[in-house]
CSV table of C-alpha atoms in Angstrom, one decimal:
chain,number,residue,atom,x,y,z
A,1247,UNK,CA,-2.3,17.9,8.9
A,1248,UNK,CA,1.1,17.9,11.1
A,1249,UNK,CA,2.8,16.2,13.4
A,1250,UNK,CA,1.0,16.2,16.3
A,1251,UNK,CA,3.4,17.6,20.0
A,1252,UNK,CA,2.6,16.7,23.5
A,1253,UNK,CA,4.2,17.6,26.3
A,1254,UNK,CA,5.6,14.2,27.2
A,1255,UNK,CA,7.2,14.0,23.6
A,1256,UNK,CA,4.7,11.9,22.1
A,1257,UNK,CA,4.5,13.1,18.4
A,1258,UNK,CA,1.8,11.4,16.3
A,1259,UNK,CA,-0.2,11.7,13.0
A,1260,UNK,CA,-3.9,10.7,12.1
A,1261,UNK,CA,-5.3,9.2,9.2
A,1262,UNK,CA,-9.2,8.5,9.0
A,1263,UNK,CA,-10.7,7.1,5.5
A,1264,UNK,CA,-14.3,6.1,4.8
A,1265,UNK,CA,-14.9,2.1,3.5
A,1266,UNK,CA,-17.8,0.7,2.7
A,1267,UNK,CA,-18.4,-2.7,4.7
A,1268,UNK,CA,-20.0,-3.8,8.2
A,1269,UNK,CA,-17.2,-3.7,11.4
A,1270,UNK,CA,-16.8,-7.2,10.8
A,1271,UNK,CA,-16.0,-7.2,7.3
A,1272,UNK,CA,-13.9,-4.5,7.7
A,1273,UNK,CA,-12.0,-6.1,10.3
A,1274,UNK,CA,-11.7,-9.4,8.4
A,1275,UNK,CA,-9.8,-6.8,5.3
A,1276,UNK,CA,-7.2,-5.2,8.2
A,1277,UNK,CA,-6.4,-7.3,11.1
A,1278,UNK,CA,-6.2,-10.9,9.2
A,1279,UNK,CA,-3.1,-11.7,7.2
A,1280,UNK,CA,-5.1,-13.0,4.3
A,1281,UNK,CA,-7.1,-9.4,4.6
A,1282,UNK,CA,-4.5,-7.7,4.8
A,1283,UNK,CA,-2.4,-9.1,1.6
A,1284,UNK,CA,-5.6,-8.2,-0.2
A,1285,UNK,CA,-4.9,-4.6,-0.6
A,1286,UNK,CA,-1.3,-3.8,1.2
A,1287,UNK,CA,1.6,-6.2,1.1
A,1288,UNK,CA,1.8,-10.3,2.1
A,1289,UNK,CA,1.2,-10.1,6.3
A,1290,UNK,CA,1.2,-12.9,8.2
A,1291,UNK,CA,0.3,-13.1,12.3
A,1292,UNK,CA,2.1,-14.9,14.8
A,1293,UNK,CA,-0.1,-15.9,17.4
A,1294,UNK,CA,0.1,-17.7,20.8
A,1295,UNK,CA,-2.8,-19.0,22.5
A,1296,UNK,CA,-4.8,-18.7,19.7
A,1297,UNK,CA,-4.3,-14.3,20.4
A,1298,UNK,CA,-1.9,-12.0,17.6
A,1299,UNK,CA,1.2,-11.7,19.2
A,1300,UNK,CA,3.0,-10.1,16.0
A,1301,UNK,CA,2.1,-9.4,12.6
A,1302,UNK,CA,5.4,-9.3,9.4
A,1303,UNK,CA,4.8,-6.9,6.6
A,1304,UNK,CA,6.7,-8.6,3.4
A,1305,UNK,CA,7.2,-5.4,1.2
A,1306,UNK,CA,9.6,-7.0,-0.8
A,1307,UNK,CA,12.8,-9.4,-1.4
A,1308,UNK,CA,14.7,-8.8,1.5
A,1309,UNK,CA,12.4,-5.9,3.0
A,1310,UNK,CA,10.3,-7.2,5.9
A,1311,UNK,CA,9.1,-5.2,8.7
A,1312,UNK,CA,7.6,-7.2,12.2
A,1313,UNK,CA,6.0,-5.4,15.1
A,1314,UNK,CA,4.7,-6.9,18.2
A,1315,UNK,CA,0.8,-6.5,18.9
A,1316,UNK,CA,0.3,-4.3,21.8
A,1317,UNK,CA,-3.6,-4.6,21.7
A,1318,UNK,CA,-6.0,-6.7,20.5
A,1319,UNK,CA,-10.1,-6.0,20.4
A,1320,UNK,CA,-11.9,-7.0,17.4
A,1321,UNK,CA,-13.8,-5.8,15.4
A,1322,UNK,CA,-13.3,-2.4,17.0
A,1323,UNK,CA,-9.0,-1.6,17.4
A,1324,UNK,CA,-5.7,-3.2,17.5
A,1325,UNK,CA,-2.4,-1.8,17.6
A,1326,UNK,CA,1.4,-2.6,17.5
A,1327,UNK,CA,4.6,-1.2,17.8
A,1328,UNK,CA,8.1,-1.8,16.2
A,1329,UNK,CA,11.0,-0.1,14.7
A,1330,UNK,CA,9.8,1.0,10.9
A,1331,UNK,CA,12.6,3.4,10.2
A,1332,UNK,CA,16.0,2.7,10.3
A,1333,UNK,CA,17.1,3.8,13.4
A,1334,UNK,CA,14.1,5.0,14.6
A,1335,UNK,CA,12.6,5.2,18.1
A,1336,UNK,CA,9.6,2.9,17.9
A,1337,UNK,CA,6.7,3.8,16.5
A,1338,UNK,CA,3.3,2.7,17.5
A,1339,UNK,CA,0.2,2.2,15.1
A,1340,UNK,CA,-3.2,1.8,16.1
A,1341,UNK,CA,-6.3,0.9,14.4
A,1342,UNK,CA,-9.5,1.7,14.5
A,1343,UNK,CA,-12.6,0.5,13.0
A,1344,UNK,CA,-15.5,2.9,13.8
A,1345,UNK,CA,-19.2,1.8,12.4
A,1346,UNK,CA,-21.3,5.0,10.3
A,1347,UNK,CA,-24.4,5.2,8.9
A,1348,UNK,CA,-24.9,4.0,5.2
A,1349,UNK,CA,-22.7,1.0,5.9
A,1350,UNK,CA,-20.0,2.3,5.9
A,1351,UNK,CA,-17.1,2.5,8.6
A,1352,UNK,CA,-14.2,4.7,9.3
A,1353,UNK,CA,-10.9,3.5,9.9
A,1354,UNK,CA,-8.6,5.8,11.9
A,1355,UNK,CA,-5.0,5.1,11.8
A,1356,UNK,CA,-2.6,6.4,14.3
A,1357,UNK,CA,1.3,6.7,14.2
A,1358,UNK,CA,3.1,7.8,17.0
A,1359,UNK,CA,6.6,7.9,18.8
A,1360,UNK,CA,9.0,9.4,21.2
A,1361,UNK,CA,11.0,12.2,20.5
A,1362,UNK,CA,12.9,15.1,21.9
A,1363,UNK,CA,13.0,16.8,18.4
A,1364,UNK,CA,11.4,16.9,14.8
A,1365,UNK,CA,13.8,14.4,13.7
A,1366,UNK,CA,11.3,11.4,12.5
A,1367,UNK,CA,8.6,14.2,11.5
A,1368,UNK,CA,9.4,13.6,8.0
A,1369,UNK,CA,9.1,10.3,8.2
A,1370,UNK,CA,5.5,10.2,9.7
A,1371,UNK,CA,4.4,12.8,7.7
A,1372,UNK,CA,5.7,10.2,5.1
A,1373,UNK,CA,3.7,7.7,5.9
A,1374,UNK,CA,0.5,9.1,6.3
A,1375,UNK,CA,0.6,10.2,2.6
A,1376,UNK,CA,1.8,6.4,1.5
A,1377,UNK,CA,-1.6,5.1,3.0
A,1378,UNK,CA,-3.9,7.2,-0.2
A,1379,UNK,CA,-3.3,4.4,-2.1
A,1380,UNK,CA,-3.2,1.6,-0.1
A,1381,UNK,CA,-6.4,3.0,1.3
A,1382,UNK,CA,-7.8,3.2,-2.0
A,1383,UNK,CA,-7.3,-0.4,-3.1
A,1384,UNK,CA,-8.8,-1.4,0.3
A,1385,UNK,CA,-11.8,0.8,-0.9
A,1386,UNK,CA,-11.9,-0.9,-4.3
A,1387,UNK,CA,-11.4,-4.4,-2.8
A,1388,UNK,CA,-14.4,-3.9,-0.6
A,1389,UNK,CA,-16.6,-2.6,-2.4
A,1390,UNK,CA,-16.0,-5.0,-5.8
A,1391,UNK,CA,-14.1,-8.2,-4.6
A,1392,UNK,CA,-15.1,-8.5,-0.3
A,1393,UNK,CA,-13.9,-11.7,0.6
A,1394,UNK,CA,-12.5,-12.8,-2.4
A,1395,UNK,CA,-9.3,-15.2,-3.1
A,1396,UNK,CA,-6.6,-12.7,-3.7
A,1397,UNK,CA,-3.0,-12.9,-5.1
A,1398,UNK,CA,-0.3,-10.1,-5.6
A,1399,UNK,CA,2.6,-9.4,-7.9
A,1400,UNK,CA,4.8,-6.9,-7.3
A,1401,UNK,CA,7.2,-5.8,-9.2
A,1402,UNK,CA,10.3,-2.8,-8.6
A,1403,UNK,CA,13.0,-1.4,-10.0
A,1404,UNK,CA,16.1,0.7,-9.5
A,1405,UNK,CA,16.0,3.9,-11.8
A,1406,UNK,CA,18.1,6.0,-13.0
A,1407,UNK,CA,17.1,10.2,-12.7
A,1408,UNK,CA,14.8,11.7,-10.8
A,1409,UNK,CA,11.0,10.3,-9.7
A,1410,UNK,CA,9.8,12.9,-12.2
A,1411,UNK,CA,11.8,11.2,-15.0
A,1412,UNK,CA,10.6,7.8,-14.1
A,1413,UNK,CA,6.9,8.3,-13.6
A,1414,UNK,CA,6.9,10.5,-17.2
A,1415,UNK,CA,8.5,6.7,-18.8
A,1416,UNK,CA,6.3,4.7,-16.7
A,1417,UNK,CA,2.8,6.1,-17.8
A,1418,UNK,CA,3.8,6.9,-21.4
A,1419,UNK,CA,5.2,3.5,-21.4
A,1420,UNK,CA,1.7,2.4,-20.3
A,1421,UNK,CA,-0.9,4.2,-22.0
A,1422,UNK,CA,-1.7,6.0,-18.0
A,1423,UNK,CA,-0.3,9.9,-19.0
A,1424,UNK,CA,-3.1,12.5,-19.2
A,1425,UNK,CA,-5.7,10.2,-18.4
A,1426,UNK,CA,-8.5,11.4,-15.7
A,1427,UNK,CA,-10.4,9.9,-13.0
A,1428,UNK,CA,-13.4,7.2,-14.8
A,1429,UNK,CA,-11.4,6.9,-18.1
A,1430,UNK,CA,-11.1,3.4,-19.5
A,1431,UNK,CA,-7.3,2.7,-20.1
A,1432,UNK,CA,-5.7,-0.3,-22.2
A,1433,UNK,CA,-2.6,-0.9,-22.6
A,1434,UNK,CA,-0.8,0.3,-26.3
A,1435,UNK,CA,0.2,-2.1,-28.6
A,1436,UNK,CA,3.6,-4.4,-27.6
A,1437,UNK,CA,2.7,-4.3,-23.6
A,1438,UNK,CA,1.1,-7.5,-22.0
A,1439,UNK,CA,-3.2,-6.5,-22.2
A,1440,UNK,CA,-4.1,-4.4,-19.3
A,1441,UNK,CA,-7.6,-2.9,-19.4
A,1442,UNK,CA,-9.9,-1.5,-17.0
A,1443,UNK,CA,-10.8,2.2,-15.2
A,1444,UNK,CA,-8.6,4.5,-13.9
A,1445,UNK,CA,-9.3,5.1,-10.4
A,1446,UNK,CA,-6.6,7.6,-9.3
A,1447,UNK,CA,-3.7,9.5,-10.4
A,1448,UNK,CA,-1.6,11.9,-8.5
A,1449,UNK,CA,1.9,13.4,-9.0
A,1450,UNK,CA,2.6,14.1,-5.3
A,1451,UNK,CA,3.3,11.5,-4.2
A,1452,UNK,CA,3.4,10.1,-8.3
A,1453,UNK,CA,1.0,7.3,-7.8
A,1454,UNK,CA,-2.1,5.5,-10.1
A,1455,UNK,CA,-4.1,2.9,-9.2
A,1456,UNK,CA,-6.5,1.0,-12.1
A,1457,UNK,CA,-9.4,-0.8,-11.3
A,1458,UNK,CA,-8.5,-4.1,-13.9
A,1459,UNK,CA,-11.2,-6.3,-16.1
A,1460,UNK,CA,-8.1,-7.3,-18.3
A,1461,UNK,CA,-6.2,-9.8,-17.6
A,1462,UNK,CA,-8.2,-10.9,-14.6
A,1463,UNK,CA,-10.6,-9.2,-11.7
A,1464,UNK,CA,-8.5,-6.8,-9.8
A,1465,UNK,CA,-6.3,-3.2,-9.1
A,1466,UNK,CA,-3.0,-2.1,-10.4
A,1467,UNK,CA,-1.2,0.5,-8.5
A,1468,UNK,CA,1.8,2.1,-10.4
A,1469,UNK,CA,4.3,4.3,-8.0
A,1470,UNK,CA,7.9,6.4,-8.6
A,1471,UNK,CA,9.1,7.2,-5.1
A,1472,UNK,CA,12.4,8.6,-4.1
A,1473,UNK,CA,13.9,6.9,-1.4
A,1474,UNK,CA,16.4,9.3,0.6
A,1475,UNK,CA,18.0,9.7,-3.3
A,1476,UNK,CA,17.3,6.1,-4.8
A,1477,UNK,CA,14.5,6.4,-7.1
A,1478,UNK,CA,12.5,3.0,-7.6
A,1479,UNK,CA,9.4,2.5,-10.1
A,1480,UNK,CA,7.2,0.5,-8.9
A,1481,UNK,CA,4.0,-2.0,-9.9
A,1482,UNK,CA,1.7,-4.2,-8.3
A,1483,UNK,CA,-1.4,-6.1,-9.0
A,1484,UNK,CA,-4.0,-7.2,-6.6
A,1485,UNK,CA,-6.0,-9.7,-8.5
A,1486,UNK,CA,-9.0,-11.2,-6.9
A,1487,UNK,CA,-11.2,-14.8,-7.4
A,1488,UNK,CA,-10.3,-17.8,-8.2
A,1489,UNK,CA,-8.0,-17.7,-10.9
A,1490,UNK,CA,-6.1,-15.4,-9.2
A,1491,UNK,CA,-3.2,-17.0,-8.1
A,1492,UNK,CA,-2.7,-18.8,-11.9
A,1493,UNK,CA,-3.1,-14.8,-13.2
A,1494,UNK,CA,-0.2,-13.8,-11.4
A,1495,UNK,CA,1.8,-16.5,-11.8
A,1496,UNK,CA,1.4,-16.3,-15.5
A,1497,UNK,CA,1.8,-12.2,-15.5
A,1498,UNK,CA,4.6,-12.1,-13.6
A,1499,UNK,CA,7.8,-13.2,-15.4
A,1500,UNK,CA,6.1,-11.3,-18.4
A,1501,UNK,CA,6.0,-7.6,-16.3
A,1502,UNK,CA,9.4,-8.5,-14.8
A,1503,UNK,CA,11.0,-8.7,-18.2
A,1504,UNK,CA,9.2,-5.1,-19.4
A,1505,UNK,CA,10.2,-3.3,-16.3
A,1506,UNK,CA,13.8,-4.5,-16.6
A,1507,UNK,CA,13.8,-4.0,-20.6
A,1508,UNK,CA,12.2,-0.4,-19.9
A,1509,UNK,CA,14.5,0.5,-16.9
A,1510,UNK,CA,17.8,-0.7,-16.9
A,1511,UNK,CA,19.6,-1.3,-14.1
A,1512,UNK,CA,21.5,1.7,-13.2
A,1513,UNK,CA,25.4,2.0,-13.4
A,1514,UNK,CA,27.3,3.2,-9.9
A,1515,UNK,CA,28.4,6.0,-11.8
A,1516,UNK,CA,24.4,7.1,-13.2
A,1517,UNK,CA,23.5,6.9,-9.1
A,1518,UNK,CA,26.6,8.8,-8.0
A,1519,UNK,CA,25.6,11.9,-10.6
Protein backbone atom coordinates (compact mmCIF):
# COMPACT_ATOMS: atom_id res chain seq x y z
CA UNK A 1 0.00 0.00 0.00
CA UNK A 2 1.42 3.76 -0.57
CA UNK A 3 1.73 6.73 0.82
CA UNK A 4 -1.36 8.04 1.34
CA UNK A 5 -1.81 12.28 -0.40
CA UNK A 6 -4.29 14.75 0.88
CA UNK A 7 -4.81 17.95 -0.22
CA UNK A 8 -3.62 19.76 2.89
CA UNK A 9 -0.18 17.73 2.59
CA UNK A 10 -0.91 15.24 5.02
CA UNK A 11 0.83 12.06 3.78
CA UNK A 12 0.19 8.88 5.84
CA UNK A 13 0.52 5.00 5.79
CA UNK A 14 -1.71 2.27 7.48
CA UNK A 15 -0.85 -0.81 9.13
CA UNK A 16 -3.71 -3.19 10.55
CA UNK A 17 -2.65 -6.75 12.04
CA UNK A 18 -4.84 -9.36 13.73
CA UNK A 19 -3.86 -10.38 17.69
CA UNK A 20 -5.37 -12.66 19.62
CA UNK A 21 -6.37 -11.08 23.14
CA UNK A 22 -9.49 -9.13 24.66
CA UNK A 23 -9.16 -4.85 24.23
CA UNK A 24 -7.87 -4.85 27.56
CA UNK A 25 -5.18 -7.22 27.22
CA UNK A 26 -4.20 -5.89 24.19
CA UNK A 27 -3.97 -2.56 25.45
CA UNK A 28 -1.95 -3.66 28.56
CA UNK A 29 0.79 -5.33 25.48
CA UNK A 30 0.91 -1.57 23.57
CA UNK A 31 0.27 1.36 25.59
CA UNK A 32 2.18 0.26 28.96
CA UNK A 33 5.98 0.45 29.02
CA UNK A 34 6.30 -2.99 30.60
CA UNK A 35 3.88 -4.14 27.47
CA UNK A 36 5.49 -2.58 25.29
CA UNK A 37 9.33 -3.89 26.08
CA UNK A 38 7.66 -7.26 25.75
CA UNK A 39 7.73 -7.51 22.06
CA UNK A 40 9.43 -4.00 20.68
CA UNK A 41 12.20 -2.17 22.46
CA UNK A 42 12.50 -0.96 26.43
CA UNK A 43 9.60 2.08 26.55
CA UNK A 44 9.07 3.84 29.35
CA UNK A 45 5.92 6.67 29.96
CA UNK A 46 6.34 9.90 31.46
CA UNK A 47 3.23 10.86 33.02
CA UNK A 48 1.70 13.83 34.90
CA UNK A 49 -1.25 13.68 36.80
CA UNK A 50 -1.36 10.20 36.79
CA UNK A 51 -2.13 10.72 32.40
CA UNK A 52 0.98 9.67 29.57
CA UNK A 53 2.47 12.71 28.76
CA UNK A 54 5.42 11.02 26.70
CA UNK A 55 6.55 7.65 25.98
CA UNK A 56 11.03 6.96 25.12
CA UNK A 57 11.67 4.18 22.74
CA UNK A 58 15.37 2.76 23.92
CA UNK A 59 16.44 0.99 20.52
CA UNK A 60 19.77 0.94 21.51
CA UNK A 61 23.13 2.46 23.20
CA UNK A 62 22.86 5.91 22.39
CA UNK A 63 19.59 5.58 20.05
CA UNK A 64 16.51 6.74 21.92
CA UNK A 65 13.52 8.20 20.37
CA UNK A 66 10.68 10.33 22.74
CA UNK A 67 7.39 11.67 21.46
CA UNK A 68 4.85 13.55 23.35
CA UNK A 69 1.27 11.84 23.74
CA UNK A 70 -1.20 13.67 21.83
CA UNK A 71 -4.15 11.47 22.84
CA UNK A 72 -4.99 9.28 25.28
CA UNK A 73 -8.30 6.75 25.47
CA UNK A 74 -7.81 3.28 26.70
CA UNK A 75 -8.38 0.52 25.75
CA UNK A 76 -9.58 1.81 22.39
CA UNK A 77 -6.53 4.59 20.76
CA UNK A 78 -3.67 6.72 21.72
CA UNK A 79 -1.37 8.55 19.66
CA UNK A 80 1.83 10.74 19.66
CA UNK A 81 3.93 12.75 17.69
CA UNK A 82 7.79 13.49 17.57
CA UNK A 83 10.59 13.80 15.22
CA UNK A 84 11.66 9.94 14.23
CA UNK A 85 13.84 10.82 11.27
CA UNK A 86 16.61 12.90 11.26
CA UNK A 87 15.46 15.97 10.09
CA UNK A 88 12.16 15.09 9.63
CA UNK A 89 8.92 17.09 9.88
CA UNK A 90 7.11 15.36 12.74
CA UNK A 91 5.41 12.45 12.39
CA UNK A 92 2.42 11.39 14.14
CA UNK A 93 1.32 7.70 15.10
CA UNK A 94 -1.80 6.59 16.22
CA UNK A 95 -3.07 3.49 17.64
CA UNK A 96 -5.86 1.69 17.52
CA UNK A 97 -7.19 -1.22 19.23
CA UNK A 98 -10.38 -2.48 17.53
CA UNK A 99 -12.35 -5.70 19.26
CA UNK A 100 -13.41 -8.79 16.41
CA UNK A 101 -15.09 -11.70 16.84
CA UNK A 102 -13.12 -14.98 17.87
CA UNK A 103 -11.19 -12.88 20.44
CA UNK A 104 -9.34 -11.49 18.59
CA UNK A 105 -8.66 -7.60 17.97
CA UNK A 106 -7.09 -5.53 15.29
CA UNK A 107 -4.63 -3.04 15.80
CA UNK A 108 -4.40 -0.26 13.18
CA UNK A 109 -1.33 1.81 13.18
CA UNK A 110 -1.15 5.09 11.53
CA UNK A 111 1.97 7.25 10.49
CA UNK A 112 1.56 10.50 9.20
CA UNK A 113 3.28 13.96 8.49
CA UNK A 114 3.42 17.15 6.61
CA UNK A 115 4.97 17.54 3.49
CA UNK A 116 5.08 19.54 0.26
CA UNK A 117 6.88 16.64 -1.58
CA UNK A 118 7.72 12.79 -1.48
CA UNK A 119 10.73 13.47 0.45
CA UNK A 120 10.00 11.27 3.76
CA UNK A 121 7.87 8.69 1.57
CA UNK A 122 10.65 6.31 1.86
CA UNK A 123 10.90 6.62 5.14
CA UNK A 124 7.22 5.78 6.02
CA UNK A 125 7.05 3.28 3.62
CA UNK A 126 10.02 2.06 5.75
CA UNK A 127 8.48 1.78 8.60
CA UNK A 128 5.44 0.20 7.86
CA UNK A 129 7.46 -2.88 6.60
CA UNK A 130 9.71 -2.77 10.13
CA UNK A 131 6.44 -3.39 12.07
CA UNK A 132 6.11 -7.49 10.29
CA UNK A 133 8.16 -8.46 12.85
CA UNK A 134 7.61 -6.62 15.74
CA UNK A 135 4.05 -7.36 15.05
CA UNK A 136 4.75 -10.89 14.93
CA UNK A 137 6.46 -11.25 18.36
CA UNK A 138 3.50 -9.21 19.79
CA UNK A 139 1.42 -12.16 18.20
CA UNK A 140 3.66 -14.83 19.71
CA UNK A 141 3.78 -13.00 23.07
CA UNK A 142 0.08 -12.98 23.32
CA UNK A 143 -0.94 -15.84 22.34
CA UNK A 144 2.03 -18.04 24.39
CA UNK A 145 3.37 -15.73 27.26
CA UNK A 146 0.24 -12.80 27.92
CA UNK A 147 1.24 -11.08 30.85
CA UNK A 148 4.24 -12.68 31.57
CA UNK A 149 7.67 -11.18 33.25
CA UNK A 150 9.73 -10.36 30.22
CA UNK A 151 13.40 -9.37 29.57
CA UNK A 152 15.27 -8.43 26.32
CA UNK A 153 18.78 -8.71 24.95
CA UNK A 154 19.76 -7.14 22.11
CA UNK A 155 22.59 -7.38 20.46
CA UNK A 156 24.07 -5.42 16.89
CA UNK A 157 26.78 -5.09 14.96
CA UNK A 158 28.54 -3.01 12.34
CA UNK A 159 29.19 -5.23 9.09
CA UNK A 160 31.15 -5.15 6.61
CA UNK A 161 29.44 -5.79 2.69
CA UNK A 162 26.22 -5.72 1.73
CA UNK A 163 22.83 -6.92 3.95
CA UNK A 164 22.76 -9.81 1.45
CA UNK A 165 26.34 -10.81 2.66
CA UNK A 166 25.46 -10.50 6.26
CA UNK A 167 22.18 -12.27 6.55
CA UNK A 168 23.83 -15.34 4.23
CA UNK A 169 26.72 -15.43 7.51
CA UNK A 170 24.19 -14.82 9.96
CA UNK A 171 21.81 -17.85 9.25
CA UNK A 172 24.49 -20.31 8.10
CA UNK A 173 26.26 -19.19 11.18
CA UNK A 174 23.06 -20.29 13.04
CA UNK A 175 21.65 -23.23 11.64
CA UNK A 176 18.32 -20.64 10.25
CA UNK A 177 19.31 -20.93 6.14
CA UNK A 178 16.69 -22.91 4.12
CA UNK A 179 14.65 -23.53 6.97
CA UNK A 180 10.65 -23.07 6.45
CA UNK A 181 7.84 -21.82 8.39
CA UNK A 182 7.01 -24.86 11.53
CA UNK A 183 10.57 -26.38 11.27
CA UNK A 184 12.24 -27.03 14.65
CA UNK A 185 15.75 -25.31 14.48
CA UNK A 186 18.80 -25.88 17.04
CA UNK A 187 21.56 -24.34 16.98
CA UNK A 188 24.98 -26.41 15.28
CA UNK A 189 27.56 -27.46 17.33
CA UNK A 190 30.09 -24.53 18.93
CA UNK A 191 27.03 -21.79 19.18
CA UNK A 192 25.43 -21.15 22.70
CA UNK A 193 21.97 -23.91 22.60
CA UNK A 194 19.15 -22.25 20.91
CA UNK A 195 16.19 -24.40 20.07
CA UNK A 196 12.68 -23.89 19.24
CA UNK A 197 10.26 -23.32 15.91
CA UNK A 198 10.75 -21.12 13.33
CA UNK A 199 8.09 -18.70 12.96
CA UNK A 200 9.13 -16.54 10.02
CA UNK A 201 11.76 -15.87 7.56
CA UNK A 202 11.84 -13.33 4.85
CA UNK A 203 14.62 -11.82 2.71
CA UNK A 204 12.84 -8.46 2.02
CA UNK A 205 13.27 -6.92 4.51
CA UNK A 206 15.96 -10.12 5.67
CA UNK A 207 14.30 -10.83 8.92
CA UNK A 208 13.52 -14.42 11.18
CA UNK A 209 11.97 -14.58 14.18
CA UNK A 210 12.12 -18.18 16.35
CA UNK A 211 9.66 -19.05 18.76
CA UNK A 212 12.47 -20.42 21.72
CA UNK A 213 12.06 -23.53 24.25
CA UNK A 214 15.98 -23.53 24.50
CA UNK A 215 17.50 -21.64 26.62
CA UNK A 216 14.42 -20.26 28.29
CA UNK A 217 10.51 -19.46 27.21
CA UNK A 218 10.64 -16.90 24.54
CA UNK A 219 11.29 -15.34 20.63
CA UNK A 220 14.44 -14.54 18.80
CA UNK A 221 14.28 -12.16 15.96
CA UNK A 222 17.47 -12.12 13.72
CA UNK A 223 17.65 -8.90 11.20
CA UNK A 224 20.45 -7.49 8.39
CA UNK A 225 19.23 -3.99 7.54
CA UNK A 226 20.98 -1.37 5.59
CA UNK A 227 20.91 1.75 7.02
CA UNK A 228 21.35 4.69 4.28
CA UNK A 229 24.72 2.41 3.44
CA UNK A 230 25.74 1.05 7.03
CA UNK A 231 24.86 -2.46 7.18
CA UNK A 232 24.18 -3.75 10.85
CA UNK A 233 23.22 -7.55 11.89
CA UNK A 234 21.17 -7.66 14.25
CA UNK A 235 19.70 -10.14 17.29
CA UNK A 236 17.36 -9.90 20.05
CA UNK A 237 15.66 -12.15 22.41
CA UNK A 238 12.43 -11.64 24.15
CA UNK A 239 12.42 -14.12 26.93
CA UNK A 240 9.39 -14.41 29.07
CA UNK A 241 8.63 -15.82 33.03
CA UNK A 242 10.34 -15.75 35.71
CA UNK A 243 13.72 -16.59 35.02
CA UNK A 244 13.76 -14.34 32.48
CA UNK A 245 15.73 -11.62 33.51
CA UNK A 246 18.73 -14.28 35.02
CA UNK A 247 18.41 -15.89 31.16
CA UNK A 248 19.42 -12.80 29.68
CA UNK A 249 21.79 -11.80 31.86
CA UNK A 250 23.55 -14.99 31.57
CA UNK A 251 23.12 -15.09 27.53
CA UNK A 252 24.20 -11.98 26.90
CA UNK A 253 27.98 -11.53 27.28
CA UNK A 254 28.02 -15.05 25.65
CA UNK A 255 26.07 -13.69 22.11
CA UNK A 256 28.02 -10.47 22.39
CA UNK A 257 31.28 -12.30 22.11
CA UNK A 258 29.89 -14.58 18.85
CA UNK A 259 28.57 -11.68 17.13
CA UNK A 260 31.78 -9.71 17.57
CA UNK A 261 34.03 -13.04 16.81
CA UNK A 262 31.69 -13.63 13.70
CA UNK A 263 31.59 -9.98 12.51
CA UNK A 264 34.40 -7.96 13.04
CA UNK A 265 34.32 -4.57 13.32
CA UNK A 266 34.78 -3.00 10.10
CA UNK A 267 37.87 -0.93 9.00
CA UNK A 268 37.20 2.89 7.66
CA UNK A 269 38.59 1.78 4.60
CA UNK A 270 36.03 -1.76 4.22
CA UNK A 271 32.97 1.05 4.81
CA UNK A 272 34.46 3.62 2.37
CA UNK A 273 34.60 0.69 -0.62
Amino acid sequence: MSVKQEANGRRSLQVEFEVPGTPEEVWQAIATGPGISSWFVPAEFEERDGKPVAMKLKFGPDMEIRGAITAWDPPRMFAGEGEVYGGSPPVATEWRVEAREGGVCLIRIVHSLFASTDEWDNQLEGAKSGWAGFLSILRIYLKHFRGQRSAIMQVTAPVAGTDAEAWETLTAALGVKGLSVGQRWTTPAGVSPLSGVVELVTENPYDALLRLDKPGPGAAALGAVNFGGSVMVTFSFYLYGDQAAGTVARETPLWQAWIQERFPMPSETSKSE
